Amino acid sequence: MARDGRYLKVNPALATMLGFTSPKELLAASDNPMFATSEGRQLFFAEMDRSGFVRDFICEARRGDGGP
């Protein structure tokens, strides 16, 4: 995942779950950041900075239509 919350790599299940027809379509959606809130993004990257990885992190993600 990029620092701005955009996906770098996704699988077909995630793409479908977020309302896209393929991983390629999700990756091409440059205006669709993963995190629905800036707080979620901040918490994710704070943990990444602290420990070097993130595990068991729950956040609200945006769908392809912009909804949560």
Backbone as JSON, one array per atom type, in Angstrom:
{
  "sequence": "MARDGRYLKVNPALATMLGFTSPKELLAASDNPMFATSEGRQLFFAEMDRSGFVRDFICEARRGDGGP",
  "N": [[0.84, -1.16, 0.0], [0.52, 2.2, -0.8], [1.77, 5.28, 0.63], [-0.23, 7.22, 0.48], [-2.49, 5.78, 0.78], [-3.39, 4.29, -1.32], [-3.88, 1.31, -3.2], [-1.31, -1.03, -3.98], [-1.08, -3.6, -4.82], [-3.51, -6.06, -5.42], [-5.94, -8.69, -4.84], [-8.31, -10.77, -6.67], [-10.59, -11.25, -5.03], [-10.67, -9.11, -3.18], [-11.0, -6.96, -4.95], [-13.57, -7.55, -6.01], [-15.09, -7.46, -3.64], [-14.95, -4.76, -3.09], [-16.39, -3.68, -5.12], [-15.41, -3.69, -7.74], [-14.62, -4.95, -11.02], [-12.28, -6.29, -11.5], [-8.89, -6.84, -10.3], [-7.16, -5.18, -11.72], [-8.84, -3.08, -12.54], [-9.45, -1.93, -10.06], [-6.89, -1.08, -9.21], [-6.46, 0.84, -11.15], [-8.16, 2.82, -10.43], [-7.51, 5.65, -9.55], [-8.55, 7.62, -7.95], [-9.58, 6.43, -5.72], [-8.93, 5.94, -2.68], [-7.85, 3.56, -0.18], [-8.61, 3.91, 2.55], [-11.45, 4.99, 4.32], [-11.52, 7.03, 6.07], [-9.39, 9.69, 7.21], [-8.32, 9.26, 9.67], [-8.18, 6.46, 9.93], [-6.19, 5.92, 8.05], [-4.02, 7.29, 9.2], [-3.7, 5.85, 11.62], [-3.03, 3.32, 10.62], [-0.54, 3.78, 9.28], [0.96, 4.79, 11.37], [1.25, 2.53, 12.98], [2.64, 0.94, 11.15], [5.0, 2.41, 10.91], [5.9, 2.18, 13.53], [6.26, -0.61, 14.06], [7.01, -1.84, 11.7], [5.35, -3.52, 10.31], [1.9, -4.42, 9.77], [-0.72, -5.96, 11.46], [-3.79, -7.64, 11.94], [-5.45, -5.39, 11.63], [-8.2, -3.3, 11.56], [-10.28, -1.45, 9.5], [-12.39, 1.01, 7.93], [-13.15, 0.74, 4.58], [-13.25, 2.26, 1.32], [-15.67, 1.78, -1.27], [-15.92, 1.06, -4.81], [-17.9, 2.74, -5.78], [-17.64, 4.88, -4.17], [-18.81, 4.72, -1.7], [-18.85, 3.53, 1.76]],
  "CA": [[0.0, 0.0, 0.0], [1.26, 3.45, -0.87], [1.57, 6.18, 1.76], [-1.48, 7.98, 0.36], [-3.6, 4.87, 1.02], [-3.78, 3.6, -2.55], [-3.41, -0.08, -3.31], [-0.2, -1.34, -4.89], [-1.34, -4.94, -5.31], [-4.76, -6.58, -4.87], [-6.38, -9.96, -5.41], [-9.67, -10.68, -7.22], [-11.62, -11.21, -3.99], [-10.75, -7.75, -2.67], [-11.59, -6.12, -6.0], [-15.0, -7.82, -6.04], [-15.66, -6.96, -2.39], [-15.02, -3.29, -3.14], [-17.26, -3.27, -6.21], [-14.71, -3.6, -9.01], [-14.72, -6.2, -11.78], [-10.99, -6.96, -11.54], [-7.84, -6.12, -9.59], [-6.65, -4.13, -12.59], [-9.76, -1.94, -12.47], [-9.26, -1.29, -8.76], [-5.61, -0.38, -9.23], [-6.56, 1.99, -12.05], [-9.05, 3.82, -9.83], [-6.57, 6.51, -8.83], [-9.25, 8.49, -7.0], [-10.24, 5.58, -4.73], [-8.02, 5.49, -1.63], [-8.36, 2.48, 0.64], [-9.18, 4.32, 3.82], [-12.63, 5.85, 4.26], [-11.25, 8.2, 6.92], [-7.97, 10.0, 7.37], [-7.92, 8.67, 10.94], [-7.79, 5.09, 9.64], [-4.89, 5.96, 7.37], [-3.01, 7.7, 10.18], [-3.46, 4.74, 12.54], [-2.34, 2.26, 9.87], [0.85, 4.12, 9.03], [1.64, 4.91, 12.67], [1.63, 1.16, 13.35], [3.67, 0.52, 10.2], [6.24, 3.09, 11.31], [6.3, 1.69, 14.85], [6.7, -2.01, 14.11], [7.48, -2.32, 10.4], [4.3, -4.3, 9.68], [0.57, -4.24, 10.36], [-1.44, -7.23, 11.56], [-5.08, -7.55, 12.64], [-5.9, -4.0, 11.58], [-9.56, -3.17, 11.02], [-10.65, -0.08, 9.15], [-13.45, 1.15, 6.94], [-12.6, 0.99, 3.24], [-14.19, 2.81, 0.33], [-16.04, 0.94, -2.41], [-15.73, 1.69, -6.11], [-18.89, 3.8, -5.98], [-17.35, 5.93, -3.21], [-19.43, 4.42, -0.41], [-18.07, 2.7, 2.69]],
  "C": [[0.89, 1.24, 0.0], [0.91, 4.34, 0.33], [0.25, 6.96, 1.68], [-2.71, 7.09, 0.5], [-4.08, 4.14, -0.22], [-3.15, 2.21, -2.59], [-2.26, -0.18, -4.29], [-0.4, -2.7, -5.53], [-2.62, -5.44, -4.64], [-5.1, -7.92, -5.51], [-7.83, -9.83, -5.9], [-10.77, -10.58, -6.15], [-11.77, -9.8, -3.42], [-11.4, -6.83, -3.7], [-13.11, -6.31, -6.04], [-15.69, -7.26, -4.81], [-15.84, -5.45, -2.41], [-15.78, -2.78, -4.36], [-16.59, -3.09, -7.56], [-14.78, -4.95, -9.72], [-13.41, -6.97, -11.81], [-9.98, -6.18, -10.69], [-7.28, -4.96, -10.42], [-7.53, -2.88, -12.55], [-9.61, -1.19, -11.14], [-7.96, -0.5, -8.72], [-5.64, 0.87, -10.11], [-7.42, 3.12, -11.47], [-8.23, 4.74, -8.94], [-7.25, 7.42, -7.81], [-9.96, 7.69, -5.91], [-9.25, 5.09, -3.68], [-8.67, 4.41, -0.77], [-9.14, 2.98, 1.84], [-10.35, 5.28, 3.65], [-12.42, 7.1, 5.1], [-9.76, 8.45, 7.0], [-7.44, 9.42, 8.68], [-7.45, 7.22, 10.74], [-6.42, 5.03, 8.99], [-3.78, 6.31, 8.35], [-2.67, 6.57, 11.14], [-2.68, 3.62, 11.86], [-0.86, 2.58, 9.73], [1.63, 4.38, 10.32], [2.11, 3.53, 13.14], [2.72, 0.64, 12.42], [5.02, 1.14, 10.58], [6.79, 2.52, 12.62], [6.92, 0.3, 14.78], [7.22, -2.56, 12.79], [6.48, -3.2, 9.67], [2.98, -4.02, 10.4], [-0.14, -5.58, 10.33], [-2.73, -6.97, 12.34], [-5.59, -6.11, 12.72], [-7.27, -3.94, 10.92], [-9.83, -1.71, 10.73], [-11.78, -0.11, 8.13], [-12.83, 1.53, 5.6], [-13.68, 1.55, 2.32], [-14.43, 1.81, -0.79], [-15.82, 1.73, -3.71], [-16.71, 2.81, -6.38], [-18.72, 4.94, -4.98], [-17.95, 5.69, -1.83], [-18.56, 3.56, 0.46], [-18.4, 1.22, 2.55]]
}
